[in-house]
PDB file of C-alpha atoms in Angstrom:
ATOM      1  CA  MET W 182      23.468 -59.647 -48.154  1.00 94.00           C
ATOM      2  CA  ILE W 183      21.669 -62.918 -48.868  1.00 98.00           C
ATOM      3  CA  ASP W 184      23.043 -65.861 -50.823  1.00 98.00           C
ATOM      4  CA  LEU W 185      20.382 -67.739 -52.796  1.00 98.00           C
ATOM      5  CA  TYR W 186      21.259 -71.325 -53.663  1.00 98.00           C
ATOM      6  CA  THR W 187      18.893 -72.280 -56.427  1.00 98.00           C
ATOM      7  CA  ALA W 188      18.144 -73.694 -59.879  1.00 96.00           C
ATOM      8  CA  ALA W 189      15.563 -72.992 -62.572  1.00 95.00           C
ATOM      9  CA  THR W 190      12.655 -74.871 -60.986  1.00 95.00           C
ATOM     10  CA  PRO W 191       9.291 -73.669 -59.638  1.00 97.00           C
ATOM     11  CA  ASN W 192      10.537 -74.023 -56.062  1.00 98.00           C
ATOM     12  CA  GLY W 193      13.676 -72.100 -56.874  1.00 98.00           C
ATOM     13  CA  HIS W 194      11.777 -69.347 -58.629  1.00 98.00           C
ATOM     14  CA  LYS W 195       9.501 -68.827 -55.630  1.00 98.00           C
ATOM     15  CA  VAL W 196      12.400 -67.396 -53.673  1.00 98.00           C
ATOM     16  CA  SER W 197      14.024 -65.389 -56.465  1.00 98.00           C
ATOM     17  CA  ILE W 198      10.633 -63.766 -57.188  1.00 98.00           C
ATOM     18  CA  ALA W 199      10.183 -62.899 -53.519  1.00 98.00           C
ATOM     19  CA  LEU W 200      13.675 -61.400 -53.296  1.00 98.00           C
ATOM     20  CA  GLU W 201      12.990 -59.297 -56.389  1.00 98.00           C
ATOM     21  CA  GLU W 202       9.604 -58.163 -55.086  1.00 98.00           C
ATOM     22  CA  LEU W 203      11.149 -57.203 -51.741  1.00 98.00           C
ATOM     23  CA  GLY W 204      14.104 -55.430 -53.319  1.00 98.00           C
ATOM     24  CA  LEU W 205      16.586 -57.286 -51.133  1.00 97.00           C
ATOM     25  CA  PRO W 206      20.173 -57.524 -52.373  1.00 97.00           C
ATOM     26  CA  TYR W 207      21.227 -61.099 -52.977  1.00 98.00           C
ATOM     27  CA  THR W 208      23.893 -63.175 -54.643  1.00 98.00           C
ATOM     28  CA  LEU W 209      22.724 -65.893 -57.005  1.00 98.00           C
ATOM     29  CA  LYS W 210      24.433 -69.252 -56.565  1.00 98.00           C
ATOM     30  CA  VAL W 211      23.100 -71.635 -59.209  1.00 97.00           C
ATOM     31  CA  LEU W 212      23.559 -75.363 -58.573  1.00 96.00           C
ATOM     32  CA  ASP W 213      23.806 -77.885 -61.409  1.00 94.00           C
ATOM     33  CA  LEU W 214      21.325 -80.490 -60.236  1.00 92.00           C
ATOM     34  CA  SER W 215      22.207 -82.940 -62.999  1.00 88.00           C
ATOM     35  CA  GLN W 216      25.774 -83.005 -61.645  1.00 91.00           C
ATOM     36  CA  GLY W 217      24.619 -83.522 -58.068  1.00 92.00           C
ATOM     37  CA  GLU W 218      25.920 -80.217 -56.741  1.00 95.00           C
ATOM     38  CA  GLN W 219      23.007 -80.179 -54.281  1.00 95.00           C
ATOM     39  CA  LYS W 220      24.544 -83.257 -52.635  1.00 95.00           C
ATOM     40  CA  THR W 221      27.990 -81.847 -51.925  1.00 96.00           C
ATOM     41  CA  PRO W 222      29.117 -81.575 -48.289  1.00 97.00           C
ATOM     42  CA  ALA W 223      29.272 -77.786 -48.577  1.00 97.00           C
ATOM     43  CA  PHE W 224      25.620 -77.535 -49.590  1.00 98.00           C
ATOM     44  CA  LEU W 225      24.445 -80.247 -47.210  1.00 98.00           C
ATOM     45  CA  ALA W 226      25.818 -78.082 -44.410  1.00 97.00           C
ATOM     46  CA  ILE W 227      23.237 -75.484 -45.499  1.00 98.00           C
ATOM     47  CA  ASN W 228      20.399 -77.889 -46.272  1.00 98.00           C
ATOM     48  CA  PRO W 229      20.804 -81.409 -44.858  1.00 98.00           C
ATOM     49  CA  ASN W 230      18.058 -82.597 -47.222  1.00 97.00           C
ATOM     50  CA  GLY W 231      20.110 -81.748 -50.307  1.00 96.00           C
ATOM     51  CA  ARG W 232      17.395 -79.811 -52.133  1.00 96.00           C
ATOM     52  CA  ILE W 233      17.130 -76.314 -53.537  1.00 97.00           C
ATOM     53  CA  PRO W 234      16.329 -73.573 -52.761  1.00 98.00           C
ATOM     54  CA  ALA W 235      18.122 -72.413 -49.653  1.00 98.00           C
ATOM     55  CA  ILE W 236      19.264 -69.011 -48.467  1.00 98.00           C
ATOM     56  CA  VAL W 237      22.054 -67.803 -46.220  1.00 98.00           C
ATOM     57  CA  ASP W 238      21.504 -64.430 -44.557  1.00 98.00           C
ATOM     58  CA  HIS W 239      24.900 -62.851 -43.923  1.00 97.00           C
ATOM     59  CA  GLY W 240      23.168 -59.969 -42.214  1.00 95.00           C
ATOM     60  CA  LEU W 241      22.217 -62.400 -39.445  1.00 96.00           C
ATOM     61  CA  ASP W 242      25.485 -64.207 -38.798  1.00 96.00           C
ATOM     62  CA  GLY W 243      25.209 -66.457 -41.846  1.00 97.00           C
ATOM     63  CA  PHE W 244      21.829 -67.878 -40.790  1.00 98.00           C
ATOM     64  CA  ALA W 245      20.700 -70.599 -43.212  1.00 98.00           C
ATOM     65  CA  VAL W 246      17.089 -71.316 -44.187  1.00 98.00           C
ATOM     66  CA  PHE W 247      16.003 -74.262 -46.318  1.00 98.00           C
ATOM     67  CA  GLU W 248      12.629 -75.373 -47.749  1.00 98.00           C
ATOM     68  CA  SER W 249      11.066 -72.929 -50.189  1.00 98.00           C
ATOM     69  CA  GLY W 250       8.045 -72.132 -48.020  1.00 98.00           C
ATOM     70  CA  ALA W 251      10.238 -71.492 -44.991  1.00 98.00           C
ATOM     71  CA  CYS W 252      12.412 -69.183 -47.097  1.00 98.00           C
ATOM     72  CA  LEU W 253       9.338 -67.201 -48.165  1.00 98.00           C
ATOM     73  CA  VAL W 254       8.063 -66.834 -44.597  1.00 98.00           C
ATOM     74  CA  TYR W 255      11.513 -65.818 -43.367  1.00 98.00           C
ATOM     75  CA  LEU W 256      11.875 -63.117 -46.011  1.00 98.00           C
ATOM     76  CA  ALA W 257       8.345 -61.804 -45.446  1.00 98.00           C
ATOM     77  CA  GLU W 258       8.839 -61.596 -41.697  1.00 97.00           C
ATOM     78  CA  LYS W 259      12.314 -60.112 -42.070  1.00 97.00           C
ATOM     79  CA  THR W 260      10.971 -57.227 -44.163  1.00 98.00           C
ATOM     80  CA  GLY W 261       7.400 -56.918 -42.912  1.00 97.00           C
ATOM     81  CA  GLN W 262       6.151 -57.247 -46.493  1.00 98.00           C
ATOM     82  CA  LEU W 263       4.156 -59.753 -48.548  1.00 98.00           C
ATOM     83  CA  MET W 264       2.426 -61.099 -45.440  1.00 98.00           C
ATOM     84  CA  PRO W 265       0.166 -59.318 -42.907  1.00 97.00           C
ATOM     85  CA  THR W 266       1.216 -59.136 -39.283  1.00 95.00           C
ATOM     86  CA  ASP W 267      -2.275 -59.485 -37.773  1.00 97.00           C
ATOM     87  CA  VAL W 268      -3.219 -62.979 -36.646  1.00 98.00           C
ATOM     88  CA  LYS W 269      -6.068 -63.582 -39.092  1.00 98.00           C
ATOM     89  CA  GLY W 270      -4.320 -62.051 -42.080  1.00 98.00           C
ATOM     90  CA  ARG W 271      -1.120 -63.987 -41.434  1.00 98.00           C
ATOM     91  CA  SER W 272      -3.061 -67.215 -40.985  1.00 98.00           C
ATOM     92  CA  LEU W 273      -4.858 -66.720 -44.297  1.00 98.00           C
ATOM     93  CA  VAL W 274      -1.566 -66.313 -46.144  1.00 98.00           C
ATOM     94  CA  MET W 275      -0.132 -69.346 -44.377  1.00 98.00           C
ATOM     95  CA  GLN W 276      -3.163 -71.458 -45.290  1.00 98.00           C
ATOM     96  CA  TRP W 277      -2.771 -70.772 -49.011  1.00 98.00           C
ATOM     97  CA  LEU W 278       0.983 -71.182 -48.784  1.00 98.00           C
ATOM     98  CA  MET W 279       0.504 -74.603 -47.176  1.00 98.00           C
ATOM     99  CA  PHE W 280      -2.056 -75.411 -49.886  1.00 98.00           C
ATOM    100  CA  GLN W 281       0.751 -75.059 -52.397  1.00 98.00           C
ATOM    101  CA  MET W 282       3.356 -76.828 -50.305  1.00 98.00           C
ATOM    102  CA  GLY W 283       1.140 -79.810 -49.500  1.00 98.00           C
ATOM    103  CA  GLY W 284      -0.941 -79.992 -52.672  1.00 98.00           C
ATOM    104  CA  ILE W 285      -0.077 -78.059 -55.816  1.00 98.00           C
ATOM    105  CA  GLY W 286       3.669 -78.713 -55.656  1.00 98.00           C
ATOM    106  CA  PRO W 287       3.614 -82.425 -54.797  1.00 98.00           C
ATOM    107  CA  MET W 288       0.800 -83.272 -57.220  1.00 98.00           C
ATOM    108  CA  MET W 289       2.284 -81.339 -60.143  1.00 98.00           C
ATOM    109  CA  GLY W 290       5.701 -82.723 -59.299  1.00 96.00           C
ATOM    110  CA  GLN W 291       4.423 -86.288 -59.504  1.00 97.00           C
ATOM    111  CA  ALA W 292       2.518 -85.487 -62.706  1.00 97.00           C
ATOM    112  CA  ASN W 293       5.804 -84.267 -64.169  1.00 96.00           C
ATOM    113  CA  VAL W 294       7.631 -87.435 -63.142  1.00 95.00           C
ATOM    114  CA  PHE W 295       5.110 -89.869 -64.592  1.00 96.00           C
ATOM    115  CA  PHE W 296       3.966 -87.777 -67.582  1.00 96.00           C
ATOM    116  CA  ARG W 297       7.398 -86.514 -68.645  1.00 93.00           C
ATOM    117  CA  TYR W 298      10.234 -88.419 -67.055  1.00 91.00           C
ATOM    118  CA  PHE W 299       9.355 -91.935 -65.964  1.00 90.00           C
ATOM    119  CA  PRO W 300      10.544 -94.449 -68.589  1.00 88.00           C
ATOM    120  CA  GLU W 301       7.347 -96.510 -68.344  1.00 91.00           C
ATOM    121  CA  LYS W 302       4.079 -94.704 -69.105  1.00 93.00           C
ATOM    122  CA  ILE W 303       1.366 -95.848 -66.680  1.00 96.00           C
ATOM    123  CA  PRO W 304      -1.915 -94.214 -67.770  1.00 97.00           C
ATOM    124  CA  SER W 305      -3.747 -94.751 -64.478  1.00 98.00           C
ATOM    125  CA  VAL W 306      -0.932 -93.100 -62.521  1.00 98.00           C
ATOM    126  CA  ILE W 307      -0.649 -90.195 -64.960  1.00 98.00           C
ATOM    127  CA  ASP W 308      -4.417 -89.701 -64.803  1.00 98.00           C
ATOM    128  CA  ARG W 309      -4.296 -89.738 -61.017  1.00 98.00           C
ATOM    129  CA  TYR W 310      -1.740 -86.942 -60.670  1.00 98.00           C
ATOM    130  CA  GLN W 311      -3.001 -84.839 -63.568  1.00 98.00           C
ATOM    131  CA  GLY W 312      -6.550 -85.194 -62.281  1.00 98.00           C
ATOM    132  CA  GLU W 313      -5.605 -84.152 -58.763  1.00 98.00           C
ATOM    133  CA  SER W 314      -3.607 -81.214 -60.102  1.00 98.00           C
ATOM    134  CA  LYS W 315      -6.641 -80.081 -62.074  1.00 98.00           C
ATOM    135  CA  ARG W 316      -8.866 -80.454 -59.015  1.00 98.00           C
ATOM    136  CA  LEU W 317      -6.521 -78.221 -57.037  1.00 98.00           C
ATOM    137  CA  PHE W 318      -6.545 -75.696 -59.881  1.00 98.00           C
ATOM    138  CA  ARG W 319     -10.335 -75.626 -59.611  1.00 98.00           C
ATOM    139  CA  VAL W 320     -10.007 -74.821 -55.909  1.00 98.00           C
ATOM    140  CA  LEU W 321      -7.777 -71.874 -56.806  1.00 98.00           C
ATOM    141  CA  ASP W 322     -10.161 -70.776 -59.549  1.00 98.00           C
ATOM    142  CA  GLU W 323     -13.110 -70.794 -57.154  1.00 98.00           C
ATOM    143  CA  ARG W 324     -11.160 -68.769 -54.596  1.00 98.00           C
ATOM    144  CA  LEU W 325     -10.075 -66.245 -57.224  1.00 98.00           C
ATOM    145  CA  LYS W 326     -13.628 -65.786 -58.492  1.00 98.00           C
ATOM    146  CA  ASP W 327     -14.281 -63.279 -55.712  1.00 97.00           C
ATOM    147  CA  HIS W 328     -10.724 -62.342 -54.757  1.00 98.00           C
ATOM    148  CA  GLU W 329      -8.054 -60.518 -56.739  1.00 98.00           C
ATOM    149  CA  PHE W 330      -5.366 -62.482 -54.907  1.00 98.00           C
ATOM    150  CA  LEU W 331      -5.457 -65.598 -52.760  1.00 98.00           C
ATOM    151  CA  ALA W 332      -5.188 -64.054 -49.292  1.00 98.00           C
ATOM    152  CA  GLY W 333      -6.112 -60.391 -49.368  1.00 94.00           C
ATOM    153  CA  ASP W 334      -3.293 -58.335 -50.857  1.00 97.00           C
ATOM    154  CA  TYR W 335      -0.626 -59.851 -53.085  1.00 98.00           C
ATOM    155  CA  SER W 336       1.516 -62.075 -50.880  1.00 98.00           C
ATOM    156  CA  ILE W 337       3.947 -64.954 -50.661  1.00 98.00           C
ATOM    157  CA  ALA W 338       0.936 -67.261 -51.055  1.00 98.00           C
ATOM    158  CA  ASP W 339       0.421 -65.929 -54.578  1.00 98.00           C
ATOM    159  CA  ILE W 340       4.122 -66.200 -55.381  1.00 98.00           C
ATOM    160  CA  ALA W 341       4.314 -69.819 -54.215  1.00 98.00           C
ATOM    161  CA  ASN W 342       1.240 -71.014 -56.077  1.00 98.00           C
ATOM    162  CA  TRP W 343       1.976 -69.004 -59.213  1.00 98.00           C
ATOM    163  CA  ALA W 344       5.508 -70.375 -59.601  1.00 98.00           C
ATOM    164  CA  TRP W 345       3.989 -73.834 -60.036  1.00 98.00           C
ATOM    165  CA  VAL W 346       0.725 -72.992 -61.818  1.00 98.00           C
ATOM    166  CA  ARG W 347       2.597 -71.172 -64.596  1.00 97.00           C
ATOM    167  CA  THR W 348       4.136 -74.537 -65.609  1.00 97.00           C
ATOM    168  CA  HIS W 349       0.792 -76.362 -65.919  1.00 97.00           C
ATOM    169  CA  ARG W 350       1.428 -77.407 -69.527  1.00 96.00           C
ATOM    170  CA  TRP W 351       4.587 -79.234 -68.496  1.00 95.00           C
ATOM    171  CA  SER W 352       2.413 -81.304 -66.179  1.00 96.00           C
ATOM    172  CA  GLY W 353      -0.035 -81.954 -69.024  1.00 97.00           C
ATOM    173  CA  VAL W 354      -2.878 -79.983 -67.423  1.00 98.00           C
ATOM    174  CA  GLU W 355      -4.768 -77.215 -69.215  1.00 97.00           C
ATOM    175  CA  VAL W 356      -6.400 -74.235 -67.488  1.00 98.00           C
ATOM    176  CA  ASP W 357      -8.269 -72.502 -70.321  1.00 97.00           C
ATOM    177  CA  ASP W 358     -11.573 -73.482 -68.710  1.00 98.00           C
ATOM    178  CA  LEU W 359     -10.604 -71.755 -65.448  1.00 98.00           C
ATOM    179  CA  PRO W 360     -11.009 -68.044 -66.252  1.00 98.00           C
ATOM    180  CA  HIS W 361     -10.283 -66.671 -62.773  1.00 98.00           C
ATOM    181  CA  LEU W 362      -7.090 -68.688 -62.494  1.00 98.00           C
ATOM    182  CA  VAL W 363      -6.019 -67.514 -65.950  1.00 98.00           C
ATOM    183  CA  ARG W 364      -6.715 -63.875 -65.030  1.00 98.00           C
ATOM    184  CA  TRP W 365      -4.612 -64.221 -61.864  1.00 98.00           C
ATOM    185  CA  ARG W 366      -1.830 -66.093 -63.679  1.00 98.00           C
ATOM    186  CA  ASP W 367      -1.528 -63.415 -66.338  1.00 98.00           C
ATOM    187  CA  ALA W 368      -1.735 -60.515 -63.879  1.00 98.00           C
ATOM    188  CA  ILE W 369       1.120 -61.862 -61.787  1.00 98.00           C
ATOM    189  CA  ARG W 370       3.161 -62.700 -64.879  1.00 98.00           C
ATOM    190  CA  ALA W 371       2.996 -59.004 -65.855  1.00 98.00           C
ATOM    191  CA  ARG W 372       4.701 -57.827 -62.646  1.00 98.00           C
ATOM    192  CA  PRO W 373       8.254 -56.602 -63.399  1.00 98.00           C
ATOM    193  CA  ALA W 374       9.710 -58.248 -60.276  1.00 98.00           C
ATOM    194  CA  VAL W 375       8.142 -61.567 -61.262  1.00 98.00           C
ATOM    195  CA  GLN W 376       9.609 -61.296 -64.747  1.00 97.00           C
ATOM    196  CA  ARG W 377      13.042 -60.695 -63.231  1.00 98.00           C
ATOM    197  CA  GLY W 378      12.582 -63.514 -60.712  1.00 98.00           C
ATOM    198  CA  ILE W 379      11.889 -66.243 -63.261  1.00 97.00           C
ATOM    199  CA  GLU W 380      15.113 -65.319 -65.017  1.00 96.00           C
ATOM    200  CA  ARG W 381      17.134 -65.759 -61.806  1.00 93.00           C
ATOM    201  CA  PRO W 382      18.155 -68.210 -63.080  1.00 92.00           C
ATOM    202  CA  GLY W 383      16.607 -68.575 -66.500  1.00 89.00           C
ATOM    203  CA  SER W 384      15.523 -72.050 -67.543  1.00 83.00           C
ATOM    204  CA  LYS W 385      17.087 -73.969 -70.412  1.00 75.00           C
ATOM    205  CA  VAL W 386      13.566 -74.816 -71.520  1.00 72.00           C
ATOM    206  CA  ASP W 387      10.325 -72.853 -71.382  1.00 74.00           C
ATOM    207  CA  LEU W 388       8.148 -74.938 -69.072  1.00 70.00           C
ATOM    208  CA  THR W 389       5.097 -72.903 -70.076  1.00 70.00           C
ATOM    209  CA  ARG W 390       5.268 -74.317 -73.611  1.00 63.00           C
ATOM    210  CA  ASP W 391       5.590 -77.777 -75.096  1.00 56.00           C
ATOM    211  CA  GLY W 392       6.942 -79.591 -78.083  1.00 55.00           C
ATOM    212  CA  ASP W 393      10.296 -77.954 -78.869  1.00 57.00           C
ATOM    213  CA  ALA W 394      13.664 -79.694 -79.069  1.00 60.00           C
ATOM    214  CA  GLY W 395      14.873 -78.099 -75.843  1.00 60.00           C
ATOM    215  CA  ALA W 396      11.917 -79.536 -73.967  1.00 63.00           C
ATOM    216  CA  GLN W 397      12.670 -82.984 -75.320  1.00 63.00           C
ATOM    217  CA  ARG W 398      16.322 -82.795 -74.250  1.00 63.00           C
ATOM    218  CA  PHE W 399      15.310 -81.540 -70.805  1.00 67.00           C
ATOM    219  CA  ALA W 400      12.873 -84.424 -70.362  1.00 67.00           C
ATOM    220  CA  GLU W 401      15.479 -86.960 -71.477  1.00 66.00           C
ATOM    221  CA  GLU W 402      18.005 -85.629 -68.978  1.00 64.00           C
ATOM    222  CA  ALA W 403      15.420 -85.836 -66.198  1.00 66.00           C
ATOM    223  CA  ARG W 404      14.456 -89.326 -67.328  1.00 62.00           C
ATOM    224  CA  ARG W 405      18.057 -90.464 -66.909  1.00 60.00           C
ATOM    225  CA  MET W 406      17.953 -89.173 -63.336  1.00 56.00           C
ATOM    226  CA  VAL W 407      14.856 -91.286 -62.706  1.00 56.00           C
ATOM    227  CA  GLU W 408      16.446 -94.352 -64.239  1.00 56.00           C
ATOM    228  CA  MET W 409      19.475 -93.903 -62.003  1.00 53.00           C
ATOM    229  CA  GLY W 410      17.118 -94.009 -59.023  1.00 50.00           C
ATOM    230  CA  GLN W 411      17.455 -90.373 -58.054  1.00 47.00           C
ATOM    231  CA  SER W 412      14.445 -88.610 -56.602  1.00 45.00           C
ATOM    232  CA  LEU W 413      13.237 -85.699 -58.710  1.00 40.00           C
ATOM    233  CA  LYS W 414      11.108 -84.094 -56.021  1.00 40.00           C
ATOM    234  CA  GLY W 415      12.684 -80.741 -55.300  1.00 41.00           C
ATOM    235  CA  SER W 416      15.421 -81.393 -57.869  1.00 41.00           C
ATOM    236  CA  ALA W 417      13.577 -80.983 -61.155  1.00 42.00           C
ATOM    237  CA  PRO W 418      10.383 -79.171 -62.040  1.00 48.00           C
TER     238      PRO W 418
END
């Protein structure tokens, strides 16, 4: 049995989607990030960095894994699914996974902070992170022009990138002019395991839409975290 320590963020949903796709039994342990539950001594013993998600594999002597990408690789290698075992195939998946970890996630995360949460609106900074997010989306679109998925068959690379791309409107970036990305986004969204994964846990606000009262409350709560000097990276979508 696996314990999943998580919250309703793109990084958290990466791992719940993977667990659902792999059919692995797991226990959901949802942390209230606004209350700082990710900073408690009990959780810091699992992830010293105090960020979600993290997993504990009780089938392997309570082995803990933190960082969302590391969790995905661990689960893929544990099951022999969602990532090829040959050197070239595995490398291709890892390349597109690292593309998300080093690019899509950080850029969209910063776009969220400055577009949604930061109390002072700085247009040049917002433009910087939204523009870089859009550039990265174009890279994905170009790749998907001739490929159904990012790295051969459907893999953890698709799961990782999709969990963030699906929230593009929350970052203030549109994708209607990227038809291959839209096709891929919608195809993955239709997978039953993906639909279950994004409800484990379900978000208080639909980050794929904009403008409702729930979204406003969510942004205000995140803004208070910024004003208190807390880092949102890895703690809010």
